[in-house]
Amino acid sequence: MSSYPLQRFRRLRYNPLVRDLVRETLISKNDLIYPLFVVPGENVKKEVRSMPGVFNLSMDKLVEECKEVASLGIPAVILFGIPEHKDETGSDAYDDNGIIQRAIRAIKKEVKNLLVITDVCLCEYTSHGHCGVLRGDEILNDETVDLLVKEAVSHAGAGADVIAPSDMMDGRIGAIRRGLDEAGFKNIPVLSYAVKYASGFYGPFRDAADSTPAFGDRRSHQMDIANTREALKEALSDLEEGADILMVKPAGAYLDIIHQVKQMTNVPLAAYQVSGEYAMIKAAGANGWIDEERVMIEAFTAIKRAGADMVLTYFAKDIARYIDKH
Ligand code: PBG
C-alpha cells in the first residue's frame, strides 16, 4: 500500500457531499424500537425522575403516545407494565386481564402501523422485584420458566406482535417457542434478550419500572460484565432454541460483544441502549457539557456500526425527528 503523499485521506473529507458519498453506516427510522412504561390509572403522564423525557403512562396516554410514535415513522414499541398489585409470583404478568394484556388490546384497537413487542419477565410484577419465583434467596429456574411461558402466551393472545423474554433463565427460549406453537402462535417471533449483562446501567429503568430487587441482585442469572465467550454461547444456544432475533444489552459499553455476536450468527441482531446510557447523555446535555443531539446520533451510529440491525432506545422519537430534519 502506497502512502502519503500519494494517498491523502482528506480528499474524501473536504465537503459534506463527498463525505455522504463514502459514508459506510447509514441510520434509518426503520431500525428504531421505542420502550414505553404503562401504569395503572387514567390521565397519568409522570416523568421518570432519572430519565428526563421518559414517562410512566396510563393506558389512555399510552395509546396517544403510540399514535405519535407511529406518525413519526417508528416501526415498533416495546412495552413494560407496572401492575396495580404485585405478588410473590408476579401473577399480573400472566393474567389475561393484566396491565400489559389490556395495553396491547387498547393499542391494537386504536393504532395502525405499529409493531407491539412485549418484554417478558417477572421483575416488574413480583413483590420482591426478582425476575422469578423464589425459594428462600434462590431464584428457581424451571418454575420461573413455566410462568414465563404463560406470560408469553398470554401476551400473544392479547395481540402482541413479537415476544421479548428479558429474564435470562436457562431454557426459556425453547420453552416459550414450544408454548407459543402449542397455543397456535407459530408465526409470532421471539426476540431474545440473549446476551444480557448484570449491569449498573439499568439503574434508571428500575425507577421507571419500580423493579429494584428488595434484596440481593441479578448476578445469579444475568451475565458477568467481563465475559465474552459466554456471550457467544448464550447467543448460539438461544438460536438453537428457536430465537428469531437476538439482543445484546446494554449497547454502548458492549460494542465488542455486538460485533462478535453479529459475526458468529446469521439472524437479525438488536441492541438495547439502556436507561443509564440515556440518562448519562441527557444529564451531560442538560448541563451543557456535551451537545446532546450530536452525542445521541453518534452513540446510535456507533451501535449500528458495531453490527446491530435495530436499536431499542429512549431517544427513538428524537432520532426520528433528527432523521426527518436531515
Ligand atoms: C427486565 C428488564 C430490565 C431492563 C429491561 N428489561 C431491568 C433489569 O434487568 O434489571 C432494563 C432496561 C433499561 O435499563 O433501560 N424486565
JSON list of N, CA, C and O in Angstrom, two decimals, residues 32-34 75-80 100 104 108 114-121 148 151-166 173 176-177 180 185-193 242-247 268 270 310 312:
[
{"chain": "A", "resi": 32, "resn": "LEU", "atom": "N", "xyz": [-35.56, 1.57, 14.61]},
{"chain": "A", "resi": 32, "resn": "LEU", "atom": "CA", "xyz": [-35.84, 2.06, 15.97]},
{"chain": "A", "resi": 32, "resn": "LEU", "atom": "C", "xyz": [-36.95, 1.28, 16.67]},
{"chain": "A", "resi": 32, "resn": "LEU", "atom": "O", "xyz": [-37.99, 0.96, 16.07]},
{"chain": "A", "resi": 33, "resn": "ILE", "atom": "N", "xyz": [-36.72, 0.99, 17.93]},
{"chain": "A", "resi": 33, "resn": "ILE", "atom": "CA", "xyz": [-37.76, 0.41, 18.79]},
{"chain": "A", "resi": 33, "resn": "ILE", "atom": "C", "xyz": [-37.83, 1.29, 20.04]},
{"chain": "A", "resi": 33, "resn": "ILE", "atom": "O", "xyz": [-36.81, 1.56, 20.69]},
{"chain": "A", "resi": 34, "resn": "TYR", "atom": "N", "xyz": [-39.04, 1.75, 20.36]},
{"chain": "A", "resi": 34, "resn": "TYR", "atom": "CA", "xyz": [-39.20, 2.73, 21.45]},
{"chain": "A", "resi": 34, "resn": "TYR", "atom": "C", "xyz": [-39.80, 2.06, 22.69]},
{"chain": "A", "resi": 34, "resn": "TYR", "atom": "O", "xyz": [-40.91, 1.52, 22.63]},
{"chain": "A", "resi": 75, "resn": "PRO", "atom": "N", "xyz": [-41.21, 2.06, 13.62]},
{"chain": "A", "resi": 75, "resn": "PRO", "atom": "CA", "xyz": [-42.00, 0.86, 13.35]},
{"chain": "A", "resi": 75, "resn": "PRO", "atom": "C", "xyz": [-42.46, 0.08, 14.57]},
{"chain": "A", "resi": 75, "resn": "PRO", "atom": "O", "xyz": [-43.42, -0.68, 14.47]},
{"chain": "A", "resi": 76, "resn": "ALA", "atom": "N", "xyz": [-41.81, 0.26, 15.73]},
{"chain": "A", "resi": 76, "resn": "ALA", "atom": "CA", "xyz": [-42.11, -0.65, 16.85]},
{"chain": "A", "resi": 76, "resn": "ALA", "atom": "C", "xyz": [-41.95, 0.01, 18.21]},
{"chain": "A", "resi": 76, "resn": "ALA", "atom": "O", "xyz": [-41.09, 0.88, 18.40]},
{"chain": "A", "resi": 77, "resn": "VAL", "atom": "N", "xyz": [-42.78, -0.46, 19.15]},
{"chain": "A", "resi": 77, "resn": "VAL", "atom": "CA", "xyz": [-42.58, -0.11, 20.56]},
{"chain": "A", "resi": 77, "resn": "VAL", "atom": "C", "xyz": [-42.34, -1.40, 21.33]},
{"chain": "A", "resi": 77, "resn": "VAL", "atom": "O", "xyz": [-42.72, -2.48, 20.87]},
{"chain": "A", "resi": 78, "resn": "ILE", "atom": "N", "xyz": [-41.69, -1.29, 22.48]},
{"chain": "A", "resi": 78, "resn": "ILE", "atom": "CA", "xyz": [-41.62, -2.42, 23.41]},
{"chain": "A", "resi": 78, "resn": "ILE", "atom": "C", "xyz": [-42.25, -1.97, 24.71]},
{"chain": "A", "resi": 78, "resn": "ILE", "atom": "O", "xyz": [-41.95, -0.89, 25.22]},
{"chain": "A", "resi": 79, "resn": "LEU", "atom": "N", "xyz": [-43.17, -2.79, 25.22]},
{"chain": "A", "resi": 79, "resn": "LEU", "atom": "CA", "xyz": [-43.96, -2.40, 26.39]},
{"chain": "A", "resi": 79, "resn": "LEU", "atom": "C", "xyz": [-43.46, -3.04, 27.68]},
{"chain": "A", "resi": 79, "resn": "LEU", "atom": "O", "xyz": [-43.16, -4.24, 27.72]},
{"chain": "A", "resi": 80, "resn": "PHE", "atom": "N", "xyz": [-43.42, -2.22, 28.73]},
{"chain": "A", "resi": 80, "resn": "PHE", "atom": "CA", "xyz": [-43.16, -2.68, 30.09]},
{"chain": "A", "resi": 80, "resn": "PHE", "atom": "C", "xyz": [-44.36, -2.30, 30.94]},
{"chain": "A", "resi": 80, "resn": "PHE", "atom": "O", "xyz": [-44.86, -1.18, 30.83]},
{"chain": "A", "resi": 100, "resn": "ILE", "atom": "N", "xyz": [-50.45, -5.33, 30.91]},
{"chain": "A", "resi": 100, "resn": "ILE", "atom": "CA", "xyz": [-49.87, -5.37, 29.55]},
{"chain": "A", "resi": 100, "resn": "ILE", "atom": "C", "xyz": [-50.89, -5.91, 28.55]},
{"chain": "A", "resi": 100, "resn": "ILE", "atom": "O", "xyz": [-51.02, -5.39, 27.43]},
{"chain": "A", "resi": 104, "resn": "ILE", "atom": "N", "xyz": [-52.00, -3.90, 25.29]},
{"chain": "A", "resi": 104, "resn": "ILE", "atom": "CA", "xyz": [-51.85, -4.39, 23.91]},
{"chain": "A", "resi": 104, "resn": "ILE", "atom": "C", "xyz": [-53.19, -4.25, 23.17]},
{"chain": "A", "resi": 104, "resn": "ILE", "atom": "O", "xyz": [-53.24, -3.75, 22.05]},
{"chain": "A", "resi": 108, "resn": "LYS", "atom": "N", "xyz": [-53.80, -2.01, 19.89]},
{"chain": "A", "resi": 108, "resn": "LYS", "atom": "CA", "xyz": [-54.18, -2.69, 18.64]},
{"chain": "A", "resi": 108, "resn": "LYS", "atom": "C", "xyz": [-55.51, -2.17, 18.10]},
{"chain": "A", "resi": 108, "resn": "LYS", "atom": "O", "xyz": [-55.71, -2.14, 16.89]},
{"chain": "A", "resi": 114, "resn": "LEU", "atom": "N", "xyz": [-48.07, -0.17, 13.69]},
{"chain": "A", "resi": 114, "resn": "LEU", "atom": "CA", "xyz": [-47.12, -0.18, 14.79]},
{"chain": "A", "resi": 114, "resn": "LEU", "atom": "C", "xyz": [-46.98, -1.61, 15.32]},
{"chain": "A", "resi": 114, "resn": "LEU", "atom": "O", "xyz": [-47.97, -2.24, 15.65]},
{"chain": "A", "resi": 115, "resn": "LEU", "atom": "N", "xyz": [-45.73, -2.08, 15.35]},
{"chain": "A", "resi": 115, "resn": "LEU", "atom": "CA", "xyz": [-45.47, -3.40, 15.94]},
{"chain": "A", "resi": 115, "resn": "LEU", "atom": "C", "xyz": [-45.44, -3.26, 17.45]},
{"chain": "A", "resi": 115, "resn": "LEU", "atom": "O", "xyz": [-44.76, -2.37, 17.98]},
{"chain": "A", "resi": 116, "resn": "VAL", "atom": "N", "xyz": [-46.15, -4.15, 18.13]},
{"chain": "A", "resi": 116, "resn": "VAL", "atom": "CA", "xyz": [-46.11, -4.13, 19.59]},
{"chain": "A", "resi": 116, "resn": "VAL", "atom": "C", "xyz": [-45.28, -5.33, 20.07]},
{"chain": "A", "resi": 116, "resn": "VAL", "atom": "O", "xyz": [-45.66, -6.49, 19.89]},
{"chain": "A", "resi": 117, "resn": "ILE", "atom": "N", "xyz": [-44.13, -5.00, 20.64]},
{"chain": "A", "resi": 117, "resn": "ILE", "atom": "CA", "xyz": [-43.25, -6.01, 21.23]},
{"chain": "A", "resi": 117, "resn": "ILE", "atom": "C", "xyz": [-43.49, -5.98, 22.72]},
{"chain": "A", "resi": 117, "resn": "ILE", "atom": "O", "xyz": [-43.69, -4.90, 23.29]},
{"chain": "A", "resi": 118, "resn": "THR", "atom": "N", "xyz": [-43.51, -7.14, 23.38]},
{"chain": "A", "resi": 118, "resn": "THR", "atom": "CA", "xyz": [-43.67, -7.10, 24.84]},
{"chain": "A", "resi": 118, "resn": "THR", "atom": "C", "xyz": [-42.46, -7.71, 25.53]},
{"chain": "A", "resi": 118, "resn": "THR", "atom": "O", "xyz": [-41.93, -8.74, 25.10]},
{"chain": "A", "resi": 119, "resn": "ASP", "atom": "N", "xyz": [-42.03, -7.04, 26.58]},
{"chain": "A", "resi": 119, "resn": "ASP", "atom": "CA", "xyz": [-40.96, -7.54, 27.44]},
{"chain": "A", "resi": 119, "resn": "ASP", "atom": "C", "xyz": [-41.56, -8.63, 28.33]},
{"chain": "A", "resi": 119, "resn": "ASP", "atom": "O", "xyz": [-42.57, -8.39, 28.99]},
{"chain": "A", "resi": 120, "resn": "VAL", "atom": "N", "xyz": [-40.96, -9.80, 28.30]},
{"chain": "A", "resi": 120, "resn": "VAL", "atom": "CA", "xyz": [-41.46, -10.91, 29.12]},
{"chain": "A", "resi": 120, "resn": "VAL", "atom": "C", "xyz": [-40.47, -11.17, 30.25]},
{"chain": "A", "resi": 120, "resn": "VAL", "atom": "O", "xyz": [-39.34, -11.60, 30.02]},
{"chain": "A", "resi": 121, "resn": "CYS", "atom": "N", "xyz": [-40.89, -10.81, 31.45]},
{"chain": "A", "resi": 121, "resn": "CYS", "atom": "CA", "xyz": [-40.07, -11.02, 32.65]},
{"chain": "A", "resi": 121, "resn": "CYS", "atom": "C", "xyz": [-41.02, -10.93, 33.83]},
{"chain": "A", "resi": 121, "resn": "CYS", "atom": "O", "xyz": [-42.17, -10.50, 33.67]},
{"chain": "A", "resi": 148, "resn": "LEU", "atom": "N", "xyz": [-43.06, -17.89, 32.72]},
{"chain": "A", "resi": 148, "resn": "LEU", "atom": "CA", "xyz": [-42.71, -17.05, 31.56]},
{"chain": "A", "resi": 148, "resn": "LEU", "atom": "C", "xyz": [-43.43, -17.53, 30.31]},
{"chain": "A", "resi": 148, "resn": "LEU", "atom": "O", "xyz": [-43.85, -16.72, 29.48]},
{"chain": "A", "resi": 151, "resn": "GLU", "atom": "N", "xyz": [-46.85, -16.24, 30.53]},
{"chain": "A", "resi": 151, "resn": "GLU", "atom": "CA", "xyz": [-46.83, -14.80, 30.27]},
{"chain": "A", "resi": 151, "resn": "GLU", "atom": "C", "xyz": [-46.76, -14.55, 28.75]},
{"chain": "A", "resi": 151, "resn": "GLU", "atom": "O", "xyz": [-47.52, -13.75, 28.19]},
{"chain": "A", "resi": 152, "resn": "ALA", "atom": "N", "xyz": [-45.85, -15.27, 28.09]},
{"chain": "A", "resi": 152, "resn": "ALA", "atom": "CA", "xyz": [-45.66, -15.06, 26.65]},
{"chain": "A", "resi": 152, "resn": "ALA", "atom": "C", "xyz": [-46.93, -15.42, 25.87]},
{"chain": "A", "resi": 152, "resn": "ALA", "atom": "O", "xyz": [-47.36, -14.68, 24.99]},
{"chain": "A", "resi": 153, "resn": "VAL", "atom": "N", "xyz": [-47.53, -16.56, 26.23]},
{"chain": "A", "resi": 153, "resn": "VAL", "atom": "CA", "xyz": [-48.74, -17.00, 25.52]},
{"chain": "A", "resi": 153, "resn": "VAL", "atom": "C", "xyz": [-49.88, -16.00, 25.76]},
{"chain": "A", "resi": 153, "resn": "VAL", "atom": "O", "xyz": [-50.64, -15.66, 24.84]},
{"chain": "A", "resi": 154, "resn": "SER", "atom": "N", "xyz": [-49.96, -15.49, 26.99]},
{"chain": "A", "resi": 154, "resn": "SER", "atom": "CA", "xyz": [-51.00, -14.52, 27.30]},
{"chain": "A", "resi": 154, "resn": "SER", "atom": "C", "xyz": [-50.79, -13.21, 26.52]},
{"chain": "A", "resi": 154, "resn": "SER", "atom": "O", "xyz": [-51.75, -12.62, 26.01]},
{"chain": "A", "resi": 155, "resn": "HIS", "atom": "N", "xyz": [-49.55, -12.77, 26.39]},
{"chain": "A", "resi": 155, "resn": "HIS", "atom": "CA", "xyz": [-49.27, -11.57, 25.59]},
{"chain": "A", "resi": 155, "resn": "HIS", "atom": "C", "xyz": [-49.66, -11.80, 24.13]},
{"chain": "A", "resi": 155, "resn": "HIS", "atom": "O", "xyz": [-50.28, -10.94, 23.50]},
{"chain": "A", "resi": 156, "resn": "ALA", "atom": "N", "xyz": [-49.28, -12.96, 23.61]},
{"chain": "A", "resi": 156, "resn": "ALA", "atom": "CA", "xyz": [-49.61, -13.25, 22.21]},
{"chain": "A", "resi": 156, "resn": "ALA", "atom": "C", "xyz": [-51.13, -13.30, 22.02]},
{"chain": "A", "resi": 156, "resn": "ALA", "atom": "O", "xyz": [-51.65, -12.77, 21.04]},
{"chain": "A", "resi": 157, "resn": "GLY", "atom": "N", "xyz": [-51.81, -13.90, 22.99]},
{"chain": "A", "resi": 157, "resn": "GLY", "atom": "CA", "xyz": [-53.27, -13.97, 22.92]},
{"chain": "A", "resi": 157, "resn": "GLY", "atom": "C", "xyz": [-53.92, -12.59, 22.90]},
{"chain": "A", "resi": 157, "resn": "GLY", "atom": "O", "xyz": [-54.96, -12.38, 22.28]},
{"chain": "A", "resi": 158, "resn": "ALA", "atom": "N", "xyz": [-53.29, -11.63, 23.58]},
{"chain": "A", "resi": 158, "resn": "ALA", "atom": "CA", "xyz": [-53.82, -10.26, 23.61]},
{"chain": "A", "resi": 158, "resn": "ALA", "atom": "C", "xyz": [-53.49, -9.50, 22.33]},
{"chain": "A", "resi": 158, "resn": "ALA", "atom": "O", "xyz": [-54.01, -8.42, 22.11]},
{"chain": "A", "resi": 159, "resn": "GLY", "atom": "N", "xyz": [-52.59, -10.07, 21.51]},
{"chain": "A", "resi": 159, "resn": "GLY", "atom": "CA", "xyz": [-52.31, -9.42, 20.22]},
{"chain": "A", "resi": 159, "resn": "GLY", "atom": "C", "xyz": [-50.89, -8.91, 20.04]},
{"chain": "A", "resi": 159, "resn": "GLY", "atom": "O", "xyz": [-50.61, -8.20, 19.07]},
{"chain": "A", "resi": 160, "resn": "ALA", "atom": "N", "xyz": [-49.98, -9.29, 20.94]},
{"chain": "A", "resi": 160, "resn": "ALA", "atom": "CA", "xyz": [-48.58, -8.86, 20.78]},
{"chain": "A", "resi": 160, "resn": "ALA", "atom": "C", "xyz": [-48.02, -9.39, 19.46]},
{"chain": "A", "resi": 160, "resn": "ALA", "atom": "O", "xyz": [-48.33, -10.51, 19.05]},
{"chain": "A", "resi": 161, "resn": "ASP", "atom": "N", "xyz": [-47.18, -8.58, 18.80]},
{"chain": "A", "resi": 161, "resn": "ASP", "atom": "CA", "xyz": [-46.60, -8.99, 17.52]},
{"chain": "A", "resi": 161, "resn": "ASP", "atom": "C", "xyz": [-45.29, -9.74, 17.68]},
{"chain": "A", "resi": 161, "resn": "ASP", "atom": "O", "xyz": [-44.92, -10.55, 16.83]},
{"chain": "A", "resi": 162, "resn": "VAL", "atom": "N", "xyz": [-44.54, -9.41, 18.73]},
{"chain": "A", "resi": 162, "resn": "VAL", "atom": "CA", "xyz": [-43.24, -10.03, 18.97]},
{"chain": "A", "resi": 162, "resn": "VAL", "atom": "C", "xyz": [-43.10, -10.20, 20.48]},
{"chain": "A", "resi": 162, "resn": "VAL", "atom": "O", "xyz": [-43.48, -9.32, 21.25]},
{"chain": "A", "resi": 163, "resn": "ILE", "atom": "N", "xyz": [-42.53, -11.35, 20.89]},
{"chain": "A", "resi": 163, "resn": "ILE", "atom": "CA", "xyz": [-42.34, -11.65, 22.31]},
{"chain": "A", "resi": 163, "resn": "ILE", "atom": "C", "xyz": [-40.85, -11.53, 22.64]},
{"chain": "A", "resi": 163, "resn": "ILE", "atom": "O", "xyz": [-40.02, -12.14, 21.97]},
{"chain": "A", "resi": 164, "resn": "ALA", "atom": "N", "xyz": [-40.55, -10.73, 23.68]},
{"chain": "A", "resi": 164, "resn": "ALA", "atom": "CA", "xyz": [-39.14, -10.48, 24.01]},
{"chain": "A", "resi": 164, "resn": "ALA", "atom": "C", "xyz": [-38.81, -10.85, 25.45]},
{"chain": "A", "resi": 164, "resn": "ALA", "atom": "O", "xyz": [-38.96, -10.03, 26.36]},
{"chain": "A", "resi": 165, "resn": "PRO", "atom": "N", "xyz": [-38.36, -12.08, 25.68]},
{"chain": "A", "resi": 165, "resn": "PRO", "atom": "CA", "xyz": [-38.02, -12.51, 27.05]},
{"chain": "A", "resi": 165, "resn": "PRO", "atom": "C", "xyz": [-36.72, -11.87, 27.53]},
{"chain": "A", "resi": 165, "resn": "PRO", "atom": "O", "xyz": [-35.68, -11.97, 26.87]},
{"chain": "A", "resi": 166, "resn": "SER", "atom": "N", "xyz": [-36.79, -11.22, 28.70]},
{"chain": "A", "resi": 166, "resn": "SER", "atom": "CA", "xyz": [-35.62, -10.47, 29.19]},
{"chain": "A", "resi": 166, "resn": "SER", "atom": "C", "xyz": [-35.09, -11.02, 30.51]},
{"chain": "A", "resi": 166, "resn": "SER", "atom": "O", "xyz": [-34.25, -10.40, 31.16]},
{"chain": "A", "resi": 173, "resn": "ILE", "atom": "N", "xyz": [-36.12, -19.80, 26.12]},
{"chain": "A", "resi": 173, "resn": "ILE", "atom": "CA", "xyz": [-36.47, -19.54, 24.72]},
{"chain": "A", "resi": 173, "resn": "ILE", "atom": "C", "xyz": [-37.15, -20.76, 24.10]},
{"chain": "A", "resi": 173, "resn": "ILE", "atom": "O", "xyz": [-38.21, -20.66, 23.47]},
{"chain": "A", "resi": 176, "resn": "ILE", "atom": "N", "xyz": [-40.63, -21.21, 25.64]},
{"chain": "A", "resi": 176, "resn": "ILE", "atom": "CA", "xyz": [-41.58, -20.20, 25.14]},
{"chain": "A", "resi": 176, "resn": "ILE", "atom": "C", "xyz": [-41.96, -20.51, 23.69]},
{"chain": "A", "resi": 176, "resn": "ILE", "atom": "O", "xyz": [-43.13, -20.42, 23.31]},
{"chain": "A", "resi": 177, "resn": "ARG", "atom": "N", "xyz": [-40.96, -20.91, 22.88]},
{"chain": "A", "resi": 177, "resn": "ARG", "atom": "CA", "xyz": [-41.26, -21.24, 21.48]},
{"chain": "A", "resi": 177, "resn": "ARG", "atom": "C", "xyz": [-42.28, -22.39, 21.41]},
{"chain": "A", "resi": 177, "resn": "ARG", "atom": "O", "xyz": [-43.26, -22.33, 20.68]},
{"chain": "A", "resi": 180, "resn": "LEU", "atom": "N", "xyz": [-45.72, -21.15, 22.60]},
{"chain": "A", "resi": 180, "resn": "LEU", "atom": "CA", "xyz": [-46.40, -20.33, 21.59]},
{"chain": "A", "resi": 180, "resn": "LEU", "atom": "C", "xyz": [-46.94, -21.22, 20.47]},
{"chain": "A", "resi": 180, "resn": "LEU", "atom": "O", "xyz": [-48.08, -21.06, 20.03]},
{"chain": "A", "resi": 185, "resn": "PHE", "atom": "N", "xyz": [-49.64, -19.95, 18.11]},
{"chain": "A", "resi": 185, "resn": "PHE", "atom": "CA", "xyz": [-48.95, -18.72, 17.73]},
{"chain": "A", "resi": 185, "resn": "PHE", "atom": "C", "xyz": [-47.61, -19.01, 17.05]},
{"chain": "A", "resi": 185, "resn": "PHE", "atom": "O", "xyz": [-46.58, -18.43, 17.38]},
{"chain": "A", "resi": 186, "resn": "LYS", "atom": "N", "xyz": [-47.65, -19.93, 16.09]},
{"chain": "A", "resi": 186, "resn": "LYS", "atom": "CA", "xyz": [-46.37, -20.35, 15.49]},
{"chain": "A", "resi": 186, "resn": "LYS", "atom": "C", "xyz": [-45.73, -19.25, 14.65]},
{"chain": "A", "resi": 186, "resn": "LYS", "atom": "O", "xyz": [-44.55, -19.32, 14.34]},
{"chain": "A", "resi": 187, "resn": "ASN", "atom": "N", "xyz": [-46.50, -18.22, 14.29]},
{"chain": "A", "resi": 187, "resn": "ASN", "atom": "CA", "xyz": [-45.93, -17.14, 13.48]},
{"chain": "A", "resi": 187, "resn": "ASN", "atom": "C", "xyz": [-45.49, -15.93, 14.29]},
{"chain": "A", "resi": 187, "resn": "ASN", "atom": "O", "xyz": [-45.09, -14.92, 13.73]},
{"chain": "A", "resi": 188, "resn": "ILE", "atom": "N", "xyz": [-45.57, -16.02, 15.61]},
{"chain": "A", "resi": 188, "resn": "ILE", "atom": "CA", "xyz": [-45.12, -14.89, 16.44]},
{"chain": "A", "resi": 188, "resn": "ILE", "atom": "C", "xyz": [-43.62, -15.05, 16.72]},
{"chain": "A", "resi": 188, "resn": "ILE", "atom": "O", "xyz": [-43.20, -16.04, 17.32]},
{"chain": "A", "resi": 189, "resn": "PRO", "atom": "N", "xyz": [-42.80, -14.07, 16.29]},
{"chain": "A", "resi": 189, "resn": "PRO", "atom": "CA", "xyz": [-41.36, -14.19, 16.51]},
{"chain": "A", "resi": 189, "resn": "PRO", "atom": "C", "xyz": [-40.94, -13.97, 17.97]},
{"chain": "A", "resi": 189, "resn": "PRO", "atom": "O", "xyz": [-41.61, -13.25, 18.71]},
{"chain": "A", "resi": 190, "resn": "VAL", "atom": "N", "xyz": [-39.82, -14.59, 18.32]},
{"chain": "A", "resi": 190, "resn": "VAL", "atom": "CA", "xyz": [-39.23, -14.38, 19.65]},
{"chain": "A", "resi": 190, "resn": "VAL", "atom": "C", "xyz": [-37.93, -13.57, 19.49]},
{"chain": "A", "resi": 190, "resn": "VAL", "atom": "O", "xyz": [-37.03, -13.96, 18.76]},
{"chain": "A", "resi": 191, "resn": "LEU", "atom": "N", "xyz": [-37.91, -12.44, 20.14]},
{"chain": "A", "resi": 191, "resn": "LEU", "atom": "CA", "xyz": [-36.72, -11.59, 20.19]},
{"chain": "A", "resi": 191, "resn": "LEU", "atom": "C", "xyz": [-36.08, -11.85, 21.55]},
{"chain": "A", "resi": 191, "resn": "LEU", "atom": "O", "xyz": [-36.62, -11.42, 22.56]},
{"chain": "A", "resi": 192, "resn": "SER", "atom": "N", "xyz": [-34.99, -12.58, 21.56]},
{"chain": "A", "resi": 192, "resn": "SER", "atom": "CA", "xyz": [-34.41, -12.97, 22.84]},
{"chain": "A", "resi": 192, "resn": "SER", "atom": "C", "xyz": [-33.40, -11.96, 23.36]},
{"chain": "A", "resi": 192, "resn": "SER", "atom": "O", "xyz": [-32.46, -11.59, 22.65]},
{"chain": "A", "resi": 193, "resn": "TYR", "atom": "N", "xyz": [-33.60, -11.50, 24.60]},
{"chain": "A", "resi": 193, "resn": "TYR", "atom": "CA", "xyz": [-32.52, -10.81, 25.30]},
{"chain": "A", "resi": 193, "resn": "TYR", "atom": "C", "xyz": [-31.50, -11.92, 25.60]},
{"chain": "A", "resi": 193, "resn": "TYR", "atom": "O", "xyz": [-31.47, -12.48, 26.68]},
{"chain": "A", "resi": 242, "resn": "GLY", "atom": "N", "xyz": [-34.55, -21.59, 19.13]},
{"chain": "A", "resi": 242, "resn": "GLY", "atom": "CA", "xyz": [-35.60, -21.05, 18.25]},
{"chain": "A", "resi": 242, "resn": "GLY", "atom": "C", "xyz": [-35.77, -19.54, 18.26]},
{"chain": "A", "resi": 242, "resn": "GLY", "atom": "O", "xyz": [-36.78, -19.04, 17.75]},
{"chain": "A", "resi": 243, "resn": "ALA", "atom": "N", "xyz": [-34.80, -18.80, 18.82]},
{"chain": "A", "resi": 243, "resn": "ALA", "atom": "CA", "xyz": [-34.92, -17.33, 18.78]},
{"chain": "A", "resi": 243, "resn": "ALA", "atom": "C", "xyz": [-34.85, -16.84, 17.33]},
{"chain": "A", "resi": 243, "resn": "ALA", "atom": "O", "xyz": [-34.08, -17.37, 16.53]},
{"chain": "A", "resi": 244, "resn": "ASP", "atom": "N", "xyz": [-35.67, -15.84, 17.01]},
{"chain": "A", "resi": 244, "resn": "ASP", "atom": "CA", "xyz": [-35.67, -15.28, 15.66]},
{"chain": "A", "resi": 244, "resn": "ASP", "atom": "C", "xyz": [-34.77, -14.06, 15.56]},
{"chain": "A", "resi": 244, "resn": "ASP", "atom": "O", "xyz": [-34.21, -13.77, 14.50]},
{"chain": "A", "resi": 245, "resn": "ILE", "atom": "N", "xyz": [-34.69, -13.32, 16.65]},
{"chain": "A", "resi": 245, "resn": "ILE", "atom": "CA", "xyz": [-33.85, -12.12, 16.73]},
{"chain": "A", "resi": 245, "resn": "ILE", "atom": "C", "xyz": [-33.10, -12.22, 18.05]},
{"chain": "A", "resi": 245, "resn": "ILE", "atom": "O", "xyz": [-33.67, -12.62, 19.07]},
{"chain": "A", "resi": 246, "resn": "LEU", "atom": "N", "xyz": [-31.81, -11.88, 18.04]},
{"chain": "A", "resi": 246, "resn": "LEU", "atom": "CA", "xyz": [-31.03, -11.88, 19.27]},
{"chain": "A", "resi": 246, "resn": "LEU", "atom": "C", "xyz": [-30.81, -10.44, 19.73]},
{"chain": "A", "resi": 246, "resn": "LEU", "atom": "O", "xyz": [-30.82, -9.52, 18.92]},
{"chain": "A", "resi": 247, "resn": "MET", "atom": "N", "xyz": [-30.58, -10.30, 21.02]},
{"chain": "A", "resi": 247, "resn": "MET", "atom": "CA", "xyz": [-30.28, -8.96, 21.53]},
{"chain": "A", "resi": 247, "resn": "MET", "atom": "C", "xyz": [-29.06, -8.97, 22.43]},
{"chain": "A", "resi": 247, "resn": "MET", "atom": "O", "xyz": [-28.84, -9.94, 23.17]},
{"chain": "A", "resi": 268, "resn": "PRO", "atom": "N", "xyz": [-31.12, -11.54, 12.57]},
{"chain": "A", "resi": 268, "resn": "PRO", "atom": "CA", "xyz": [-31.08, -10.12, 12.90]},
{"chain": "A", "resi": 268, "resn": "PRO", "atom": "C", "xyz": [-30.66, -9.90, 14.36]},
{"chain": "A", "resi": 268, "resn": "PRO", "atom": "O", "xyz": [-31.01, -10.69, 15.24]},
{"chain": "A", "resi": 270, "resn": "ALA", "atom": "N", "xyz": [-30.44, -7.21, 17.62]},
{"chain": "A", "resi": 270, "resn": "ALA", "atom": "CA", "xyz": [-30.88, -5.97, 18.27]},
{"chain": "A", "resi": 270, "resn": "ALA", "atom": "C", "xyz": [-29.88, -5.60, 19.36]},
{"chain": "A", "resi": 270, "resn": "ALA", "atom": "O", "xyz": [-29.18, -6.46, 19.88]},
{"chain": "A", "resi": 310, "resn": "MET", "atom": "N", "xyz": [-31.02, -3.33, 14.66]},
{"chain": "A", "resi": 310, "resn": "MET", "atom": "CA", "xyz": [-32.08, -2.49, 15.24]},
{"chain": "A", "resi": 310, "resn": "MET", "atom": "C", "xyz": [-31.67, -2.11, 16.65]},
{"chain": "A", "resi": 310, "resn": "MET", "atom": "O", "xyz": [-30.89, -2.83, 17.30]},
{"chain": "A", "resi": 312, "resn": "LEU", "atom": "N", "xyz": [-33.06, -0.61, 20.46]},
{"chain": "A", "resi": 312, "resn": "LEU", "atom": "CA", "xyz": [-34.07, -0.17, 21.41]},
{"chain": "A", "resi": 312, "resn": "LEU", "atom": "C", "xyz": [-33.49, 1.04, 22.10]},
{"chain": "A", "resi": 312, "resn": "LEU", "atom": "O", "xyz": [-32.42, 0.95, 22.72]}
]
